[in-house]
mmCIF file of C-alpha atoms and ligand atoms in Angstrom:
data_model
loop_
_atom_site.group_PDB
_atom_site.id
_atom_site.type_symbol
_atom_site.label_atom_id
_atom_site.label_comp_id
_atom_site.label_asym_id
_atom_site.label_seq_id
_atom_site.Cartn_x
_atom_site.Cartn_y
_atom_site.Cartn_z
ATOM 1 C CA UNK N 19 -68.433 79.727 -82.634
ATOM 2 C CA UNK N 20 -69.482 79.268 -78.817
ATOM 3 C CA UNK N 21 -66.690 81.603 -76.453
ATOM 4 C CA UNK N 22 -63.955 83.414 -78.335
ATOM 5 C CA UNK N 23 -61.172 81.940 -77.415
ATOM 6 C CA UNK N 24 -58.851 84.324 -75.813
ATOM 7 C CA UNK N 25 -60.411 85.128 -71.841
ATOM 8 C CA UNK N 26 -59.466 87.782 -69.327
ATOM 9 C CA UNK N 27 -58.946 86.386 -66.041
ATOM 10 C CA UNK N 28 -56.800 87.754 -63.202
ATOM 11 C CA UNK N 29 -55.832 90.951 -64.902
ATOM 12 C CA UNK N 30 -54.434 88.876 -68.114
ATOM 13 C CA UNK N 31 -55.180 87.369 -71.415
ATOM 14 C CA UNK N 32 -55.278 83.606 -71.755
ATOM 15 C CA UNK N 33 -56.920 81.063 -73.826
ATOM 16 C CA UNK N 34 -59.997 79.552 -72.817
ATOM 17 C CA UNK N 35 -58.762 76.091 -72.945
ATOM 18 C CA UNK N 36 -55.855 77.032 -70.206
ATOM 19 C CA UNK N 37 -58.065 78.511 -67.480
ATOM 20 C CA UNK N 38 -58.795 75.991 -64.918
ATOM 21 C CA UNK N 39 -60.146 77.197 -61.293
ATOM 22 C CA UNK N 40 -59.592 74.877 -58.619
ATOM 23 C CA UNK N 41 -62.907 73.062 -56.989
ATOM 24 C CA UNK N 42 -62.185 74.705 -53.742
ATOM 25 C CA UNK N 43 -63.944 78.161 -55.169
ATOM 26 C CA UNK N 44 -66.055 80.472 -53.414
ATOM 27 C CA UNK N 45 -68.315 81.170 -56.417
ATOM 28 C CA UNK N 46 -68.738 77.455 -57.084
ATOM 29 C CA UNK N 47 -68.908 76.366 -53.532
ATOM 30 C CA UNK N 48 -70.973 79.424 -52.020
ATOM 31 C CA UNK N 49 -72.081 81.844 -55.007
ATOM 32 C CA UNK N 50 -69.924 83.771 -53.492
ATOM 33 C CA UNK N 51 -69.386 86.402 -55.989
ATOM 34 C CA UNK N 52 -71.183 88.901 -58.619
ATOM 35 C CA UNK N 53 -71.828 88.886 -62.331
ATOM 36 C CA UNK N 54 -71.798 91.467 -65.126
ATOM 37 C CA UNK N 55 -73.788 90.504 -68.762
ATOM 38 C CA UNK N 56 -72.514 93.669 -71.055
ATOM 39 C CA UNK N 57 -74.307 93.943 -74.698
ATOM 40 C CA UNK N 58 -71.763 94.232 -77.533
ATOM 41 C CA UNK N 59 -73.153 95.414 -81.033
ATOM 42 C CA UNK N 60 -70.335 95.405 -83.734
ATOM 43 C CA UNK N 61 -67.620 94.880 -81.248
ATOM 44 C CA UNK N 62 -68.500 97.785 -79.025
ATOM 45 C CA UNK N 63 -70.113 98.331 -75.887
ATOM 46 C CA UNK N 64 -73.475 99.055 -75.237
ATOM 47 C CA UNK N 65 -74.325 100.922 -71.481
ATOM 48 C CA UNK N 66 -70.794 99.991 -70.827
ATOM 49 C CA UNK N 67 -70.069 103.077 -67.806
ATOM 50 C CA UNK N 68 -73.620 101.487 -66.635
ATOM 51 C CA UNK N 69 -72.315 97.747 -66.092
ATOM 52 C CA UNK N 70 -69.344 98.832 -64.204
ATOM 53 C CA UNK N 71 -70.255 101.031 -62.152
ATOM 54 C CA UNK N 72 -73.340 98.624 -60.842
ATOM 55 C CA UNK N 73 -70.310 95.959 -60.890
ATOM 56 C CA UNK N 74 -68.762 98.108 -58.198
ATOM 57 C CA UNK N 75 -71.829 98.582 -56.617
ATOM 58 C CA UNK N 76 -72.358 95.069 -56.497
ATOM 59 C CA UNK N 77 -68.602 94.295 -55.185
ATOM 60 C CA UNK N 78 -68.773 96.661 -52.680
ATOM 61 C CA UNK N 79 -72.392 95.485 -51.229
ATOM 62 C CA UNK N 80 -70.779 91.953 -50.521
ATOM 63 C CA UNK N 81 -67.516 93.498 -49.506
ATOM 64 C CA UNK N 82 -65.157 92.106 -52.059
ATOM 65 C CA UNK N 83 -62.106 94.213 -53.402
ATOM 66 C CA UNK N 84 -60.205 93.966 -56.589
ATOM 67 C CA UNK N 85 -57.086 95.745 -57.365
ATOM 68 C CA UNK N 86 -58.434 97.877 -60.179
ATOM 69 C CA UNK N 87 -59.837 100.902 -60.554
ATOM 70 C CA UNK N 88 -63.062 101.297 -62.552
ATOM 71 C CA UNK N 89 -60.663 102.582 -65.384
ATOM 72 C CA UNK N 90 -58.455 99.507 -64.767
ATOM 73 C CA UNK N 91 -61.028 97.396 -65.313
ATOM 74 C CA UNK N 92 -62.788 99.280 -68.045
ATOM 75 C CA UNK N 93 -59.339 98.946 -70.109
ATOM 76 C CA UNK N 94 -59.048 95.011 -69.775
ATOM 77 C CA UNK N 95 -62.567 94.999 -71.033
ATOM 78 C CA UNK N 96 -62.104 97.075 -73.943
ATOM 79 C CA UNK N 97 -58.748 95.031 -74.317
ATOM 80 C CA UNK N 98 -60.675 91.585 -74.498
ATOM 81 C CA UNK N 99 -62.934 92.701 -77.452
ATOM 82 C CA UNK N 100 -59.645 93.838 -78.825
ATOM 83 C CA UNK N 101 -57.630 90.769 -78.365
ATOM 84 C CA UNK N 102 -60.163 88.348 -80.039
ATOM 85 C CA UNK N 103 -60.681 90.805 -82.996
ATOM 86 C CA UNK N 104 -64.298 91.179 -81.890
ATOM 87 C CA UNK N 105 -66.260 93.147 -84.278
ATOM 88 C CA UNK N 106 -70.172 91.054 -84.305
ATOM 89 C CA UNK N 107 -72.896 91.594 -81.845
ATOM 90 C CA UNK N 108 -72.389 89.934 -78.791
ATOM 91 C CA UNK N 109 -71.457 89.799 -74.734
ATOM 92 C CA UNK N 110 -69.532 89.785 -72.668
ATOM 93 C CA UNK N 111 -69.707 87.619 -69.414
ATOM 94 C CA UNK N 112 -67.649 88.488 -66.412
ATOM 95 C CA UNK N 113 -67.450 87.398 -63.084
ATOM 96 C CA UNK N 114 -66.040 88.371 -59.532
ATOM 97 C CA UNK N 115 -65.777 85.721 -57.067
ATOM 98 C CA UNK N 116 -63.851 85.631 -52.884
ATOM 99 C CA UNK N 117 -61.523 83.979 -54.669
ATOM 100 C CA UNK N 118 -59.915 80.513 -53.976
ATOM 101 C CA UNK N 119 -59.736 78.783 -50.580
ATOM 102 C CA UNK N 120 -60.603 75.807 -48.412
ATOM 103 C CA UNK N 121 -64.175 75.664 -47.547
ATOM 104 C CA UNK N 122 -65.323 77.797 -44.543
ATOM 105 C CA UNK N 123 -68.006 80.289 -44.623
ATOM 106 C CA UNK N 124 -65.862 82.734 -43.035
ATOM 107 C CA UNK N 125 -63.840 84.962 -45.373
ATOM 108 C CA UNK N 126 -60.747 83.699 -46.397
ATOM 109 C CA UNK N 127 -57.976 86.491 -45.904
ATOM 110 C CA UNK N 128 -55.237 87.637 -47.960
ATOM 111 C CA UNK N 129 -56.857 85.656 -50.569
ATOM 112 C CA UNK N 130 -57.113 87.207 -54.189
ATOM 113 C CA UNK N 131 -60.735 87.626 -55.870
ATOM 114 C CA UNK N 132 -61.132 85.487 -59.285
ATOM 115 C CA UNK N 133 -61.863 87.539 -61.784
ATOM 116 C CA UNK N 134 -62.872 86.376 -65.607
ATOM 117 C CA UNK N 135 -64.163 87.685 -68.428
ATOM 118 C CA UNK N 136 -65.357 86.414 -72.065
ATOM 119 C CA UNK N 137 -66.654 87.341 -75.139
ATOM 120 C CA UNK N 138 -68.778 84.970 -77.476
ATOM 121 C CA UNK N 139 -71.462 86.449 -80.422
ATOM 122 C CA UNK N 140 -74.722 86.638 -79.550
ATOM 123 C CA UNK N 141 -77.081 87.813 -82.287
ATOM 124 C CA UNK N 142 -79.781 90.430 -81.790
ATOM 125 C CA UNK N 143 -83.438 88.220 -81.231
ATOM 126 C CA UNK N 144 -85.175 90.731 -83.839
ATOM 127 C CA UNK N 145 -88.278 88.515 -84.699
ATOM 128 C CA UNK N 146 -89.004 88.232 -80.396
ATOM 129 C CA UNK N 147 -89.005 91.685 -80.473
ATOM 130 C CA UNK N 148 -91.028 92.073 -82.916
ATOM 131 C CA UNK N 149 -94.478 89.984 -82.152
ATOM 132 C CA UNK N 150 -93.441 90.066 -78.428
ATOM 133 C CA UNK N 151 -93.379 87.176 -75.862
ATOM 134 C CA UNK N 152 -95.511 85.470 -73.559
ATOM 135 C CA UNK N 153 -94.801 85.510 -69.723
ATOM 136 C CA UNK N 154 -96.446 83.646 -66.684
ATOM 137 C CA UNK N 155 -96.817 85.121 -63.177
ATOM 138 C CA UNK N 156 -95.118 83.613 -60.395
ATOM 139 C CA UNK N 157 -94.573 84.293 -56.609
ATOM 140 C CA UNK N 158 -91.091 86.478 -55.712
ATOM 141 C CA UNK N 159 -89.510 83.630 -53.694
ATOM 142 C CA UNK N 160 -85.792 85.634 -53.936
ATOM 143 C CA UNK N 161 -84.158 86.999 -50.997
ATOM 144 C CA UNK N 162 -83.993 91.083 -49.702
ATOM 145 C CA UNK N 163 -80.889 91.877 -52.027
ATOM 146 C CA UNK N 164 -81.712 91.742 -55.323
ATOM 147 C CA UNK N 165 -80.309 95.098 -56.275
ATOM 148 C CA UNK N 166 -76.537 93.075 -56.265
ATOM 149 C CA UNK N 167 -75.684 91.336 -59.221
ATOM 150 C CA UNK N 168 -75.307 87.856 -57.131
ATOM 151 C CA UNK N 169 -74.306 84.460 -59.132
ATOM 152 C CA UNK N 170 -77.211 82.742 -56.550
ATOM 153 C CA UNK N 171 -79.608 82.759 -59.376
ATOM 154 C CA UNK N 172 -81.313 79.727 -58.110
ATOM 155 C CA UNK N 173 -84.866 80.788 -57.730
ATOM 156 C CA UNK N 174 -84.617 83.042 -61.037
ATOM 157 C CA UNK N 175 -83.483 79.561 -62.644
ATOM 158 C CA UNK N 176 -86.573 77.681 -61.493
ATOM 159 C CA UNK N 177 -88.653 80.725 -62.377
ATOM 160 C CA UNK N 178 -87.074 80.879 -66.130
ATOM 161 C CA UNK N 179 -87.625 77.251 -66.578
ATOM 162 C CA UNK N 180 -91.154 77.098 -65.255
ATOM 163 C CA UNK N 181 -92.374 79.576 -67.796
ATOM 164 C CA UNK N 182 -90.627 77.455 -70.463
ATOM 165 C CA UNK N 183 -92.508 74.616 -69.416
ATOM 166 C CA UNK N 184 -95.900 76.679 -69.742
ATOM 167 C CA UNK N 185 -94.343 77.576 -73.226
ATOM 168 C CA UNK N 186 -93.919 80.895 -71.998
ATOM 169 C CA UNK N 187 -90.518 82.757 -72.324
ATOM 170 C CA UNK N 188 -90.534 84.770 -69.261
ATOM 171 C CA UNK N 189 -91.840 84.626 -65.156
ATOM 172 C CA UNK N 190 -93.221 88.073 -64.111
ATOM 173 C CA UNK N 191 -92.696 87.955 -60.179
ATOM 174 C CA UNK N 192 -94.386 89.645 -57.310
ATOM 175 C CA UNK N 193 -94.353 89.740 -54.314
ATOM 176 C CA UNK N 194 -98.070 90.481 -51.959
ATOM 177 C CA UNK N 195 -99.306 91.152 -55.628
ATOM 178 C CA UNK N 196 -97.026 93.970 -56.413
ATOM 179 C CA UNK N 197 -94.805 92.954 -59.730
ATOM 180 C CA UNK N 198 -91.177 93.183 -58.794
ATOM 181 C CA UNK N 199 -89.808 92.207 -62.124
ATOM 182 C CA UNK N 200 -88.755 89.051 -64.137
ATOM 183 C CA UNK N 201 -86.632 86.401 -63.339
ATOM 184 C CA UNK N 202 -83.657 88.104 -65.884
ATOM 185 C CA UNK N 203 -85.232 91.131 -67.502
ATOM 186 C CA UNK N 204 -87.586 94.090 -65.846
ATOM 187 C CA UNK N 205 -90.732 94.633 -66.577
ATOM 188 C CA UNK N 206 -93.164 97.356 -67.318
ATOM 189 C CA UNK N 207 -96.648 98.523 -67.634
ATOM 190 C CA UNK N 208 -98.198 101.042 -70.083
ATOM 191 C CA UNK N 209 -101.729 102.335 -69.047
ATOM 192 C CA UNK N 210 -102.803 105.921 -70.166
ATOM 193 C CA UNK N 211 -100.020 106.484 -72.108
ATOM 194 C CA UNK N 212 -98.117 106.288 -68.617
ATOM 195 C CA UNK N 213 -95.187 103.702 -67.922
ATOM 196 C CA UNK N 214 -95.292 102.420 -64.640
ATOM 197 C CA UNK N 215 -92.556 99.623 -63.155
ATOM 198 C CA UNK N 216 -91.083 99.097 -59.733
ATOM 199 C CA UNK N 217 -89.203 101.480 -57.844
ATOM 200 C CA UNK N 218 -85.227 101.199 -57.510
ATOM 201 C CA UNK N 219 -85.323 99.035 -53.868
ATOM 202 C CA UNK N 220 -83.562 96.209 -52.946
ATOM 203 C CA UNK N 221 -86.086 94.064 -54.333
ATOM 204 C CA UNK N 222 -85.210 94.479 -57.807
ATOM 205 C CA UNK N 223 -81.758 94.834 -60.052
ATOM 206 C CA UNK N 224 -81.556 98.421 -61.233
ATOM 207 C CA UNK N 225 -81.369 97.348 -65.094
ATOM 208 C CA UNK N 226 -78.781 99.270 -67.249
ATOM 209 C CA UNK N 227 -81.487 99.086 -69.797
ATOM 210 C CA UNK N 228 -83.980 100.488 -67.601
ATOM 211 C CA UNK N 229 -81.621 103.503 -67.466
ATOM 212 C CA UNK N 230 -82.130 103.835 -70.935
ATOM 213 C CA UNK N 231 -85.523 103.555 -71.127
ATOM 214 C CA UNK N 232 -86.092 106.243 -69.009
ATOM 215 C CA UNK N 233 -84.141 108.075 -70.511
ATOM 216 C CA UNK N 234 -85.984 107.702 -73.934
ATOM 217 C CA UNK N 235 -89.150 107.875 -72.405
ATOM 218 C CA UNK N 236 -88.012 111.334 -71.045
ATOM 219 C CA UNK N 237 -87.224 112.054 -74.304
ATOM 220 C CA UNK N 238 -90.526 111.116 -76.041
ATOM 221 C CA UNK N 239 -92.808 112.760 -73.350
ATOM 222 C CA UNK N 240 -93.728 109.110 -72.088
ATOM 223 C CA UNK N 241 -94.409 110.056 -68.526
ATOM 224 C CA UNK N 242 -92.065 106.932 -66.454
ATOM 225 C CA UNK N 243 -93.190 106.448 -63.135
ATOM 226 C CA UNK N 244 -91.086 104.055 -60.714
ATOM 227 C CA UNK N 245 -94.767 102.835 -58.765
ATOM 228 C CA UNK N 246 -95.422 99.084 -58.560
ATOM 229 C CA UNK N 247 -98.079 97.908 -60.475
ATOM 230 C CA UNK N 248 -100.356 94.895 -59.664
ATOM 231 C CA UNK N 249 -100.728 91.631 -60.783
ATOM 232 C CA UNK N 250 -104.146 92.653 -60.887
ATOM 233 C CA UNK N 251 -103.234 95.324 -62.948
ATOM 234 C CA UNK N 252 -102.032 93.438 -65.848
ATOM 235 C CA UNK N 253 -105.503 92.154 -67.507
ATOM 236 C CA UNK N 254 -106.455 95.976 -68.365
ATOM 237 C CA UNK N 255 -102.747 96.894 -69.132
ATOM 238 C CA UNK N 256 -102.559 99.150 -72.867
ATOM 239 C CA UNK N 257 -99.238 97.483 -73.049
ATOM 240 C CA UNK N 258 -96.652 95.379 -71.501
ATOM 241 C CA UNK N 259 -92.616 95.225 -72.359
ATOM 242 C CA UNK N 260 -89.383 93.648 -70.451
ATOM 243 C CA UNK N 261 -85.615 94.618 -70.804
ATOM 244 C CA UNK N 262 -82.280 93.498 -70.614
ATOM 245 C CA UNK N 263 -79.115 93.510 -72.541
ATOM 246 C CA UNK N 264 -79.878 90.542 -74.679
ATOM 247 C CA UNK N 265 -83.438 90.850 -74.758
ATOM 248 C CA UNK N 266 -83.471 95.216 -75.279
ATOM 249 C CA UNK N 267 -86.842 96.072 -75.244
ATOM 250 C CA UNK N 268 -89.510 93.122 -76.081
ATOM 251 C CA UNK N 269 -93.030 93.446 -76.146
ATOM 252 C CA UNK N 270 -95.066 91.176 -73.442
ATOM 253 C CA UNK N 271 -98.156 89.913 -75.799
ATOM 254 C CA UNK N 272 -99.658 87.810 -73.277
ATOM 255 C CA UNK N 273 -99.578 87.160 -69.066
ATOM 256 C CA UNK N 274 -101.016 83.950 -68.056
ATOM 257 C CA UNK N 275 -104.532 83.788 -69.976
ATOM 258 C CA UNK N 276 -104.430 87.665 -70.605
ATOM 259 C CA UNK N 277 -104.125 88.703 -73.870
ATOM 260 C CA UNK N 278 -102.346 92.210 -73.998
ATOM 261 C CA UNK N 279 -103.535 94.759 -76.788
ATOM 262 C CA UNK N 280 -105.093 92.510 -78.849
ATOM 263 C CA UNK N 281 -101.595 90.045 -78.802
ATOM 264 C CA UNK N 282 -99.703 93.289 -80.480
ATOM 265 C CA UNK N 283 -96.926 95.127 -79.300
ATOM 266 C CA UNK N 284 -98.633 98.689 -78.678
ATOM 267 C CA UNK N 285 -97.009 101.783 -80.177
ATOM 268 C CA UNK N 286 -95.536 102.847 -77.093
ATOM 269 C CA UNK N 287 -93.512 99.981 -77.030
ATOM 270 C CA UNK N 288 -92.452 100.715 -80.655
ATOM 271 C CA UNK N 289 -91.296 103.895 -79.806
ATOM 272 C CA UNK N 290 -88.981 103.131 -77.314
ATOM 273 C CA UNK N 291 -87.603 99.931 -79.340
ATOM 274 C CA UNK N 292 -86.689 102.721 -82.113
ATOM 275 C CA UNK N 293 -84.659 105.081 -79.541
ATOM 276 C CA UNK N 294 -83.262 102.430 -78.300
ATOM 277 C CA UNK N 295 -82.174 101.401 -81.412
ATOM 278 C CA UNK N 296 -80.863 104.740 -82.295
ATOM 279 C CA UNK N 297 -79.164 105.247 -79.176
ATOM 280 C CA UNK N 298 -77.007 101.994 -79.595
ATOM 281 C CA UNK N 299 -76.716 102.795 -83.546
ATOM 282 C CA UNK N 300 -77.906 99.261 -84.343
ATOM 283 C CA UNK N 301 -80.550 98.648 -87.484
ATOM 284 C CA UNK N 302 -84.229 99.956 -86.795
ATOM 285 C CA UNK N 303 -86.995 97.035 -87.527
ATOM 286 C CA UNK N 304 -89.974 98.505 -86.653
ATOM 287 C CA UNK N 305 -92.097 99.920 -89.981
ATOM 288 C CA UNK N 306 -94.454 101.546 -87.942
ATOM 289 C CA UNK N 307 -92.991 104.432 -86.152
ATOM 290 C CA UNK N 308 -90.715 106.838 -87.755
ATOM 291 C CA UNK N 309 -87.161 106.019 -87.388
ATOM 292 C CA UNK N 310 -85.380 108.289 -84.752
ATOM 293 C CA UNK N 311 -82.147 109.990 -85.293
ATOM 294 C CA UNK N 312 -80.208 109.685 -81.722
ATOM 295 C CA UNK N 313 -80.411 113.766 -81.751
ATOM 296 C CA UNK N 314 -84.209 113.026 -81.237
ATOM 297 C CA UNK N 315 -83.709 111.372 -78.176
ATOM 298 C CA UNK N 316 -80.559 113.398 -76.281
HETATM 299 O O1 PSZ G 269 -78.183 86.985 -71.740
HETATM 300 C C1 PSZ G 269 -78.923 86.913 -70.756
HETATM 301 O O2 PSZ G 269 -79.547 85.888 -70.463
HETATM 302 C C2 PSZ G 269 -79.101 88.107 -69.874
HETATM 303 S S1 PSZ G 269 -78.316 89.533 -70.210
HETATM 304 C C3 PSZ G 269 -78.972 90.318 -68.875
HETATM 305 C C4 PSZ G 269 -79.774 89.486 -68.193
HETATM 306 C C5 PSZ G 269 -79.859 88.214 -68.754
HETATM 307 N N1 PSZ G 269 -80.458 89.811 -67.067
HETATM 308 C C6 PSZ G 269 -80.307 91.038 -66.390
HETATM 309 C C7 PSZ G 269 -81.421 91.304 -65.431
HETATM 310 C C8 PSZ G 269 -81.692 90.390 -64.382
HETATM 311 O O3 PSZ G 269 -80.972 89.265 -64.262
HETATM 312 C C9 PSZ G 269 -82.743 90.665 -63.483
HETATM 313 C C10 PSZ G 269 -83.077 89.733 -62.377
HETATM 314 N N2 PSZ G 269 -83.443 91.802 -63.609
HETATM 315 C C11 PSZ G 269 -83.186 92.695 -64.594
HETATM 316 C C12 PSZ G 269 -82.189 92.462 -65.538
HETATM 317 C C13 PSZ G 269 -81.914 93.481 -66.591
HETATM 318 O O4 PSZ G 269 -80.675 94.103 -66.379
HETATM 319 P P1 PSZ G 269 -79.849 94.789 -67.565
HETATM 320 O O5 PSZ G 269 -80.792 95.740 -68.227
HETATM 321 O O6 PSZ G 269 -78.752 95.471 -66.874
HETATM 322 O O7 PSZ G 269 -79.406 93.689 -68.469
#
């Protein structure tokens, strides 16, 4: 199955088949609009209060308003795993565009925002998480907002697809050799037994992930410290690992022509794949770090 087939859009539920936007669309015609991606495991939420309330964040940067309240919202989401019977690991797309209106770069007023929203499985990539990725480097080319959830994705398409063409699956970026993060996951240094990644600016999106992590890493005793690291950094890195809702927590094997620990996901890195893993009360994989109750980790 691709999308499960009953949608949210405009504050009710249709089926996929019926919704049809008309071409004259501010996200289609200017990006105009922002994006959730919301990890389901067993038909429940994962970091849910996190997605919405960077959703509002995200509306509110580019000035958009919907007529729901976070709780609103939060319902019809809950609803739309509900309606489609949803209980496998998956996500859940939704998007918030200006809404429909004939082209002009000004706002349109008294226009209402299009909203959607839909479901579709998405299995857990447990074997990538286990032996880890490999990532290229690449130059930040994005604009000064990347803290809002924007559907211009552009460069972070052309990044994604030029590390698939060096067989990689990921681009670190940076910008004046200072790693921002990845062109859909963050990123993150281990050195010392220290995690280092970028600070919480405008030049990166504040992961909901990331949350987590440093939350387990305050848990553990992992010292997490929100510093840029350098590209030139990375070649005497004790570990390297990216996050996001699909991806969790995946171990970065190799960066360009630097191997990372030997090609091996370090322990570190095992660690915080276990509490994470606990934490979302989804099957451990890792054999060598004791498994973690999600008491050890509160
Ligand atoms: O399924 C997918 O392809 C997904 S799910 C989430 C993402 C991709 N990317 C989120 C993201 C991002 O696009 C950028 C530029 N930086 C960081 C992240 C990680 O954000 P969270 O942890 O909220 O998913």
């Amino acid at each position: 199955m691709s999308v499960y087939p009953i949608v949210l859009t405009q504050g009710t539920f249709k089926h996929r088949d019926s919704l049809n936007f008309p071409f004259e669309e501010r996200g289609l015609q200017f990006g105009d609009g922002v994006y959730e991606v919301i990890r389901v495991y067993q038909g429940k939420y994962y970091l849910f209060n996190e997605h919405i309330d960077r959703l509002y964040r995200s509306l509110e940067e580019i000035k958009i308003a919907i007529p729901y309240t976070k709780e609103d919202f939060a319902e019809l989401l809950l609803e739309l795993l509900k309606k489609n019977d949803m209980d496998t690991d998956g996500k859940v797309y939704l998007q918030v565009t200006r809404g429909s209106a004939p082209r002009d770069h000004y706002f349109p007023e008294n226009v209402d925002a299009n909203i959607y929203a839909y479901a579709e499985p998405a299995a857990r990539n447990i074997e990538m998480m286990k032996t880890g990725v490999h990532t290229i480097t690449l130059p930040d080319i994005r604009w000064s907002y990347c803290h809002i959830k924007s559907l211009n994705l552009l460069p972070n398409v052309m990044a994604k697809q030029e590390a698939k063409i060096n067989g990689s699956f990921e681009a670190i970026q940076h910008k004046d050799g200072l790693v921002t993060e990845c062109s859909s996951s963050n990123v993150y240094l281990v050195k010392n037994g220290k995690i280092y990644t970028h600070p919480k600016t405008n030049g990166i999106l504040h992961g909901c992930v990331r949350i987590a992590v440093e939350k387990f890493a305050a848990g553990l005793n992992i010292p997490f410290i929100e510093e840029a690291f350098r590209v030139d950094d990375i070649a005497g890195a004790d570990e390297m690992f990216l996050t996001s809702s699909t991806t969790e927590i995946t171990p970065i094997i190799k960066v360009d022509q630097d191997v990372i620990h030997d090609g091996k996901p370090g322990q570190i890195t095992r660690k915080l794949q276990a509490a994470y893993a606990a934490d979302a009360n989804i099957a451990q994989f890792s054999e060598d770090v004791p498994v973690l109750t999600s008491k050890s980790n509160e």
